[in-house]
mmCIF file of C-alpha atoms and ligand atoms in Angstrom:
data_model
loop_
_atom_site.group_PDB
_atom_site.id
_atom_site.type_symbol
_atom_site.label_atom_id
_atom_site.label_comp_id
_atom_site.label_asym_id
_atom_site.label_seq_id
_atom_site.Cartn_x
_atom_site.Cartn_y
_atom_site.Cartn_z
ATOM 1 C CA UNK A 10 37.499 49.603 6.447
ATOM 2 C CA UNK A 11 34.998 46.603 7.222
ATOM 3 C CA UNK A 12 32.808 45.774 4.316
ATOM 4 C CA UNK A 13 28.782 44.733 6.025
ATOM 5 C CA UNK A 14 26.320 42.862 3.572
ATOM 6 C CA UNK A 15 23.949 41.717 6.516
ATOM 7 C CA UNK A 16 21.576 43.977 7.868
ATOM 8 C CA UNK A 17 21.322 42.169 10.927
ATOM 9 C CA UNK A 18 25.590 42.447 11.407
ATOM 10 C CA UNK A 19 24.797 46.585 10.675
ATOM 11 C CA UNK A 20 22.491 47.111 13.117
ATOM 12 C CA UNK A 21 23.873 44.906 16.227
ATOM 13 C CA UNK A 22 27.269 47.181 15.575
ATOM 14 C CA UNK A 23 25.269 50.056 15.101
ATOM 15 C CA UNK A 24 23.979 49.523 18.453
ATOM 16 C CA UNK A 25 26.754 48.902 20.488
ATOM 17 C CA UNK A 26 27.981 52.287 19.196
ATOM 18 C CA UNK A 27 25.296 53.949 20.590
ATOM 19 C CA UNK A 28 25.499 52.260 24.287
ATOM 20 C CA UNK A 29 29.589 53.804 24.095
ATOM 21 C CA UNK A 30 27.900 57.158 23.016
ATOM 22 C CA UNK A 31 29.739 56.817 19.641
ATOM 23 C CA UNK A 32 29.527 60.069 16.873
ATOM 24 C CA UNK A 33 28.546 57.909 14.374
ATOM 25 C CA UNK A 34 28.585 60.069 11.043
ATOM 26 C CA UNK A 35 26.756 58.449 7.487
ATOM 27 C CA UNK A 36 26.791 59.006 4.640
ATOM 28 C CA UNK A 37 24.152 56.956 2.335
ATOM 29 C CA UNK A 38 24.344 56.815 -1.571
ATOM 30 C CA UNK A 39 23.427 54.479 -4.391
ATOM 31 C CA UNK A 40 27.019 53.813 -5.616
ATOM 32 C CA UNK A 41 28.661 54.787 -8.483
ATOM 33 C CA UNK A 42 30.538 56.939 -6.588
ATOM 34 C CA UNK A 43 32.711 60.360 -8.274
ATOM 35 C CA UNK A 44 33.935 63.868 -6.496
ATOM 36 C CA UNK A 45 30.583 64.967 -5.503
ATOM 37 C CA UNK A 46 30.428 61.431 -2.990
ATOM 38 C CA UNK A 47 33.826 61.489 -2.324
ATOM 39 C CA UNK A 48 33.565 65.201 -1.279
ATOM 40 C CA UNK A 49 30.624 64.605 1.281
ATOM 41 C CA UNK A 50 32.457 61.525 2.912
ATOM 42 C CA UNK A 51 36.114 63.148 3.388
ATOM 43 C CA UNK A 52 33.810 66.058 4.988
ATOM 44 C CA UNK A 53 32.145 63.699 7.086
ATOM 45 C CA UNK A 54 35.020 62.380 7.714
ATOM 46 C CA UNK A 55 35.954 65.516 9.920
ATOM 47 C CA UNK A 56 32.725 65.514 12.274
ATOM 48 C CA UNK A 57 32.093 62.069 13.526
ATOM 49 C CA UNK A 58 34.608 59.148 15.602
ATOM 50 C CA UNK A 59 32.873 56.522 12.869
ATOM 51 C CA UNK A 60 31.970 57.127 9.708
ATOM 52 C CA UNK A 61 29.703 54.703 7.443
ATOM 53 C CA UNK A 62 28.875 54.797 3.685
ATOM 54 C CA UNK A 63 26.053 53.187 2.128
ATOM 55 C CA UNK A 64 25.227 52.071 -1.153
ATOM 56 C CA UNK A 65 21.900 50.601 -2.289
ATOM 57 C CA UNK A 66 20.102 51.263 -4.964
ATOM 58 C CA UNK A 67 16.469 51.566 -3.483
ATOM 59 C CA UNK A 68 13.953 50.196 -5.579
ATOM 60 C CA UNK A 69 11.065 51.995 -3.811
ATOM 61 C CA UNK A 70 12.568 55.022 -5.339
ATOM 62 C CA UNK A 71 12.714 54.123 -9.037
ATOM 63 C CA UNK A 72 9.144 54.357 -11.227
ATOM 64 C CA UNK A 73 8.729 50.815 -13.362
ATOM 65 C CA UNK A 74 9.439 53.082 -16.175
ATOM 66 C CA UNK A 75 12.783 54.511 -14.545
ATOM 67 C CA UNK A 76 16.435 53.157 -14.897
ATOM 68 C CA UNK A 77 16.628 50.595 -12.148
ATOM 69 C CA UNK A 78 18.112 47.400 -13.622
ATOM 70 C CA UNK A 79 20.508 49.801 -16.115
ATOM 71 C CA UNK A 80 21.745 51.918 -13.160
ATOM 72 C CA UNK A 81 25.111 52.253 -13.385
ATOM 73 C CA UNK A 82 27.078 49.648 -10.775
ATOM 74 C CA UNK A 83 31.100 49.568 -9.719
ATOM 75 C CA UNK A 84 31.325 48.109 -6.116
ATOM 76 C CA UNK A 85 35.204 47.557 -6.205
ATOM 77 C CA UNK A 86 35.525 50.760 -7.626
ATOM 78 C CA UNK A 87 33.350 52.020 -4.651
ATOM 79 C CA UNK A 88 35.191 50.259 -1.986
ATOM 80 C CA UNK A 89 38.539 51.499 -3.041
ATOM 81 C CA UNK A 90 37.141 55.126 -3.151
ATOM 82 C CA UNK A 91 35.357 54.982 0.593
ATOM 83 C CA UNK A 92 38.420 53.719 1.966
ATOM 84 C CA UNK A 93 40.792 56.292 0.640
ATOM 85 C CA UNK A 94 37.723 59.085 1.435
ATOM 86 C CA UNK A 95 38.494 57.761 5.607
ATOM 87 C CA UNK A 96 34.896 55.471 5.874
ATOM 88 C CA UNK A 97 34.966 53.288 8.608
ATOM 89 C CA UNK A 98 32.273 50.837 7.616
ATOM 90 C CA UNK A 99 30.924 50.421 3.934
ATOM 91 C CA UNK A 100 27.189 48.672 4.375
ATOM 92 C CA UNK A 101 26.521 47.777 1.288
ATOM 93 C CA UNK A 102 23.320 45.358 1.455
ATOM 94 C CA UNK A 103 22.275 42.927 -0.635
ATOM 95 C CA UNK A 104 18.667 43.087 0.474
ATOM 96 C CA UNK A 105 17.623 45.918 2.714
ATOM 97 C CA UNK A 106 13.787 44.945 3.476
ATOM 98 C CA UNK A 107 12.504 42.107 5.080
ATOM 99 C CA UNK A 108 10.930 39.925 2.650
ATOM 100 C CA UNK A 109 7.269 41.357 4.843
ATOM 101 C CA UNK A 110 7.960 45.044 4.406
ATOM 102 C CA UNK A 111 5.074 47.103 4.801
ATOM 103 C CA UNK A 112 5.868 50.682 6.290
ATOM 104 C CA UNK A 113 6.095 54.123 3.759
ATOM 105 C CA UNK A 114 7.410 57.253 5.293
ATOM 106 C CA UNK A 115 5.193 59.948 3.184
ATOM 107 C CA UNK A 116 6.807 64.069 4.011
ATOM 108 C CA UNK A 117 3.211 65.737 2.552
ATOM 109 C CA UNK A 118 3.198 69.008 0.532
ATOM 110 C CA UNK A 119 7.252 69.406 0.072
ATOM 111 C CA UNK A 120 7.354 66.476 -1.659
ATOM 112 C CA UNK A 121 4.128 67.240 -4.199
ATOM 113 C CA UNK A 122 5.833 69.557 -6.697
ATOM 114 C CA UNK A 123 8.780 69.560 -9.015
ATOM 115 C CA UNK A 124 10.709 66.732 -9.000
ATOM 116 C CA UNK A 125 7.436 65.270 -6.858
ATOM 117 C CA UNK A 126 5.755 66.162 -9.772
ATOM 118 C CA UNK A 127 7.750 64.424 -12.187
ATOM 119 C CA UNK A 128 8.308 61.398 -10.063
ATOM 120 C CA UNK A 129 4.833 60.938 -8.206
ATOM 121 C CA UNK A 130 6.470 58.098 -5.769
ATOM 122 C CA UNK A 131 9.913 59.199 -5.583
ATOM 123 C CA UNK A 132 10.401 60.820 -2.330
ATOM 124 C CA UNK A 133 8.246 58.642 -0.427
ATOM 125 C CA UNK A 134 10.911 55.673 -1.495
ATOM 126 C CA UNK A 135 13.662 58.140 -0.645
ATOM 127 C CA UNK A 136 12.336 59.148 2.605
ATOM 128 C CA UNK A 137 11.226 55.507 3.511
ATOM 129 C CA UNK A 138 14.883 53.867 2.517
ATOM 130 C CA UNK A 139 16.601 56.604 4.578
ATOM 131 C CA UNK A 140 14.451 55.617 7.494
ATOM 132 C CA UNK A 141 15.172 52.538 7.596
ATOM 133 C CA UNK A 142 19.099 53.112 7.065
ATOM 134 C CA UNK A 143 18.569 55.529 10.124
ATOM 135 C CA UNK A 144 17.237 52.677 12.369
ATOM 136 C CA UNK A 145 20.069 50.270 11.174
ATOM 137 C CA UNK A 146 23.170 52.742 11.236
ATOM 138 C CA UNK A 147 22.023 54.843 14.278
ATOM 139 C CA UNK A 148 23.745 58.436 12.981
ATOM 140 C CA UNK A 149 24.330 60.973 15.354
ATOM 141 C CA UNK A 150 24.999 63.277 12.046
ATOM 142 C CA UNK A 151 24.152 62.088 8.276
ATOM 143 C CA UNK A 152 24.955 64.233 4.596
ATOM 144 C CA UNK A 153 22.969 65.067 2.375
ATOM 145 C CA UNK A 154 23.903 66.657 -0.997
ATOM 146 C CA UNK A 155 22.847 69.923 -2.039
ATOM 147 C CA UNK A 156 22.802 68.997 -5.554
ATOM 148 C CA UNK A 157 19.633 67.015 -4.767
ATOM 149 C CA UNK A 158 18.582 70.099 -2.976
ATOM 150 C CA UNK A 159 14.523 69.195 -2.627
ATOM 151 C CA UNK A 160 15.471 65.824 -1.424
ATOM 152 C CA UNK A 161 17.725 67.785 1.041
ATOM 153 C CA UNK A 162 15.050 69.790 2.614
ATOM 154 C CA UNK A 163 12.509 66.762 2.629
ATOM 155 C CA UNK A 164 14.655 64.666 4.910
ATOM 156 C CA UNK A 165 15.679 67.557 7.326
ATOM 157 C CA UNK A 166 12.218 67.941 7.136
ATOM 158 C CA UNK A 167 11.574 64.353 8.231
ATOM 159 C CA UNK A 168 13.993 64.273 10.432
ATOM 160 C CA UNK A 169 12.268 67.136 12.700
ATOM 161 C CA UNK A 170 8.967 66.000 12.172
ATOM 162 C CA UNK A 171 9.816 62.589 13.255
ATOM 163 C CA UNK A 172 12.254 63.699 16.198
ATOM 164 C CA UNK A 173 14.937 61.335 15.104
ATOM 165 C CA UNK A 174 17.678 63.356 17.131
ATOM 166 C CA UNK A 175 19.895 62.920 13.907
ATOM 167 C CA UNK A 176 21.652 66.234 12.201
ATOM 168 C CA UNK A 177 20.778 66.794 8.959
ATOM 169 C CA UNK A 178 24.070 68.753 7.354
ATOM 170 C CA UNK A 179 24.159 69.774 3.611
ATOM 171 C CA UNK A 180 27.042 68.949 1.226
ATOM 172 C CA UNK A 181 28.058 71.443 -1.178
ATOM 173 C CA UNK A 182 26.799 70.627 -4.907
ATOM 174 C CA UNK A 183 30.099 69.371 -6.610
ATOM 175 C CA UNK A 184 30.799 69.850 -10.614
ATOM 176 C CA UNK A 185 33.262 68.626 -13.074
ATOM 177 C CA UNK A 186 35.586 70.762 -14.615
ATOM 178 C CA UNK A 187 33.761 72.690 -17.142
ATOM 179 C CA UNK A 188 30.421 73.275 -14.455
ATOM 180 C CA UNK A 189 28.232 70.360 -15.424
ATOM 181 C CA UNK A 190 27.147 68.826 -11.630
ATOM 182 C CA UNK A 191 28.599 65.330 -11.172
ATOM 183 C CA UNK A 192 26.184 63.215 -11.101
ATOM 184 C CA UNK A 193 25.648 59.142 -11.833
ATOM 185 C CA UNK A 194 23.758 59.296 -14.655
ATOM 186 C CA UNK A 195 26.335 61.826 -16.639
ATOM 187 C CA UNK A 196 27.357 58.586 -17.974
ATOM 188 C CA UNK A 197 24.359 58.080 -20.220
ATOM 189 C CA UNK A 198 25.080 60.884 -22.026
ATOM 190 C CA UNK A 199 26.087 61.208 -25.462
ATOM 191 C CA UNK A 200 28.716 63.984 -26.370
ATOM 192 C CA UNK A 201 26.239 66.392 -28.249
ATOM 193 C CA UNK A 202 23.740 65.682 -24.758
ATOM 194 C CA UNK A 203 26.368 66.155 -22.650
ATOM 195 C CA UNK A 204 27.894 69.260 -24.455
ATOM 196 C CA UNK A 205 24.099 70.947 -24.636
ATOM 197 C CA UNK A 206 23.860 70.073 -20.866
ATOM 198 C CA UNK A 207 26.729 72.600 -19.942
ATOM 199 C CA UNK A 208 23.737 75.021 -20.776
ATOM 200 C CA UNK A 209 21.722 74.071 -17.820
ATOM 201 C CA UNK A 210 24.365 75.250 -15.016
ATOM 202 C CA UNK A 211 25.034 78.343 -17.334
ATOM 203 C CA UNK A 212 21.235 79.246 -17.544
ATOM 204 C CA UNK A 213 21.170 78.617 -13.476
ATOM 205 C CA UNK A 214 24.140 80.614 -13.150
ATOM 206 C CA UNK A 215 22.443 83.449 -15.654
ATOM 207 C CA UNK A 216 19.545 83.699 -13.006
ATOM 208 C CA UNK A 217 21.789 83.739 -9.871
ATOM 209 C CA UNK A 218 24.241 87.149 -11.765
ATOM 210 C CA UNK A 219 20.972 89.155 -12.960
ATOM 211 C CA UNK A 220 20.448 92.142 -11.344
ATOM 212 C CA UNK A 221 16.524 92.557 -11.460
ATOM 213 C CA UNK A 222 14.381 91.612 -8.613
ATOM 214 C CA UNK A 223 11.441 90.126 -10.501
ATOM 215 C CA UNK A 224 11.895 86.445 -10.557
ATOM 216 C CA UNK A 225 9.959 86.262 -13.967
ATOM 217 C CA UNK A 226 12.864 88.476 -15.637
ATOM 218 C CA UNK A 227 15.515 86.425 -13.755
ATOM 219 C CA UNK A 228 14.255 83.213 -15.062
ATOM 220 C CA UNK A 229 13.524 84.292 -18.586
ATOM 221 C CA UNK A 230 17.495 84.994 -18.575
ATOM 222 C CA UNK A 231 18.059 81.678 -17.949
ATOM 223 C CA UNK A 232 15.531 80.241 -20.587
ATOM 224 C CA UNK A 233 16.876 82.083 -23.167
ATOM 225 C CA UNK A 234 20.228 80.611 -22.536
ATOM 226 C CA UNK A 235 19.131 76.689 -22.061
ATOM 227 C CA UNK A 236 19.161 74.017 -24.775
ATOM 228 C CA UNK A 237 17.595 70.861 -24.092
ATOM 229 C CA UNK A 238 15.145 68.317 -25.068
ATOM 230 C CA UNK A 239 12.476 68.934 -22.235
ATOM 231 C CA UNK A 240 12.179 71.673 -19.319
ATOM 232 C CA UNK A 241 10.449 69.789 -16.493
ATOM 233 C CA UNK A 242 10.966 73.027 -14.451
ATOM 234 C CA UNK A 243 13.058 75.701 -14.031
ATOM 235 C CA UNK A 244 12.013 77.946 -10.481
ATOM 236 C CA UNK A 245 12.872 80.079 -7.994
ATOM 237 C CA UNK A 246 12.077 78.941 -4.870
ATOM 238 C CA UNK A 247 11.851 79.124 -0.765
ATOM 239 C CA UNK A 248 14.834 76.646 0.638
ATOM 240 C CA UNK A 249 12.819 76.111 3.391
ATOM 241 C CA UNK A 250 8.524 75.704 1.903
ATOM 242 C CA UNK A 251 10.022 74.998 -2.014
ATOM 243 C CA UNK A 252 7.373 77.322 -3.048
ATOM 244 C CA UNK A 253 8.133 79.513 -5.745
ATOM 245 C CA UNK A 254 8.934 82.995 -4.735
ATOM 246 C CA UNK A 255 7.799 86.084 -7.088
ATOM 247 C CA UNK A 256 10.501 88.247 -5.557
ATOM 248 C CA UNK A 257 14.414 87.821 -4.861
ATOM 249 C CA UNK A 258 13.865 89.888 -1.259
ATOM 250 C CA UNK A 259 15.746 86.929 0.444
ATOM 251 C CA UNK A 260 18.204 83.971 -0.156
ATOM 252 C CA UNK A 261 16.320 81.812 -2.655
ATOM 253 C CA UNK A 262 17.284 78.524 -4.579
ATOM 254 C CA UNK A 263 17.309 78.719 -8.355
ATOM 255 C CA UNK A 264 16.245 74.726 -8.902
ATOM 256 C CA UNK A 265 15.882 73.085 -12.545
ATOM 257 C CA UNK A 266 15.433 69.795 -14.122
ATOM 258 C CA UNK A 267 16.502 69.336 -18.203
ATOM 259 C CA UNK A 268 15.889 66.283 -20.266
ATOM 260 C CA UNK A 269 19.100 65.662 -23.162
ATOM 261 C CA UNK A 270 17.712 62.116 -24.706
ATOM 262 C CA UNK A 271 16.558 59.930 -21.930
ATOM 263 C CA UNK A 272 18.326 61.703 -19.406
ATOM 264 C CA UNK A 273 17.374 63.823 -16.399
ATOM 265 C CA UNK A 274 19.553 66.252 -14.999
ATOM 266 C CA UNK A 275 19.277 67.919 -12.114
ATOM 267 C CA UNK A 276 20.615 71.143 -11.014
ATOM 268 C CA UNK A 277 20.198 74.386 -8.762
ATOM 269 C CA UNK A 278 21.973 77.719 -7.531
ATOM 270 C CA UNK A 279 21.865 80.142 -4.508
ATOM 271 C CA UNK A 280 20.474 83.456 -5.112
ATOM 272 C CA UNK A 281 20.541 86.486 -3.308
ATOM 273 C CA UNK A 282 18.913 89.631 -3.671
ATOM 274 C CA UNK A 283 20.798 91.774 -5.790
HETATM 275 P P1 AMP B 7 23.499 59.003 -4.898
HETATM 276 O O1 AMP B 7 24.079 58.074 -5.290
HETATM 277 O O2 AMP B 7 22.720 59.827 -6.102
HETATM 278 O O3 AMP B 7 21.322 59.293 -4.020
HETATM 279 O O4 AMP B 7 23.898 60.427 -4.345
HETATM 280 C C1 AMP B 7 24.382 60.372 -2.818
HETATM 281 C C2 AMP B 7 24.150 61.772 -2.333
HETATM 282 O O5 AMP B 7 25.539 62.294 -2.739
HETATM 283 C C3 AMP B 7 23.332 62.274 -2.455
HETATM 284 O O6 AMP B 7 22.876 63.236 -0.824
HETATM 285 C C4 AMP B 7 23.617 63.243 -3.053
HETATM 286 O O7 AMP B 7 22.547 64.788 -3.172
HETATM 287 C C5 AMP B 7 25.012 63.416 -3.477
HETATM 288 N N1 AMP B 7 25.664 64.007 -4.654
HETATM 289 C C6 AMP B 7 25.278 63.508 -5.725
HETATM 290 N N2 AMP B 7 25.904 63.909 -6.370
HETATM 291 C C7 AMP B 7 26.523 64.922 -5.751
HETATM 292 C C8 AMP B 7 27.368 66.160 -6.702
HETATM 293 N N3 AMP B 7 27.516 66.542 -7.616
HETATM 294 N N4 AMP B 7 27.600 66.876 -5.085
HETATM 295 C C9 AMP B 7 27.522 66.988 -4.192
HETATM 296 N N5 AMP B 7 26.602 65.567 -3.036
HETATM 297 C C10 AMP B 7 26.322 64.836 -4.572
#
């Protein structure tokens, strides 16, 4: 596995692969890798000839009040995990943006609600960094986890709208042994917060398993289980438009974000008609 820190070296390598018609798979991350990330890397390994993983904690997607400076990092451990999962090139730029960088990418509509309502500049930062990474890595196919369901929908829409010619593939949401969705931010949780955080996926499972076609009835079943320090949203949405659906008459997605202490946790589950 090669570790590349220079943006120019990465781009030159990628243009060479493109000229030779290589199928390049790409898994972008912010590091502090867990089994959710390594599952995506292993799945992507089976779909491509050259596998690139990036690790970059992107300042553009953090608001000034958020956890950029204390975001957990473990570059040596991450490199070992990438190598074991079959990565060919680990792209770990110290600085991704040129000093006079002035472009932003805005996927309107899809980004204004749910996570976007709670974090108004977040998806613009995500779309912008992924667009630049796509330009540098020139992938044929890229994988994003369903753990961040809205992010996956936004990036799929961006790639299609801008005719990027990159296949955007969902990766399955990976959970801890007790059901908590794996997240780099789980390290922030105290023992008590982590215990209560288990009610987040249980509430979503209750919504999934309830027999009623009425979304309000199902959401009430979920809310009655949930224990948290603040619920940002708990909704049943259309997976393409992310609009709230009143009736469970087709495959939908229950999505939720709840706070435990200072930590916001996201989770979601597929919901099918009874
Ligand atoms: P992050 O490092 O949090 O930016 O995540 C990098 C990629 O890994 C994104 O596509 C995430 O959706 C994905 N990811 C994070 N946690 C999980 C998980 N528990 N299961 C599956 N994919 C995940």
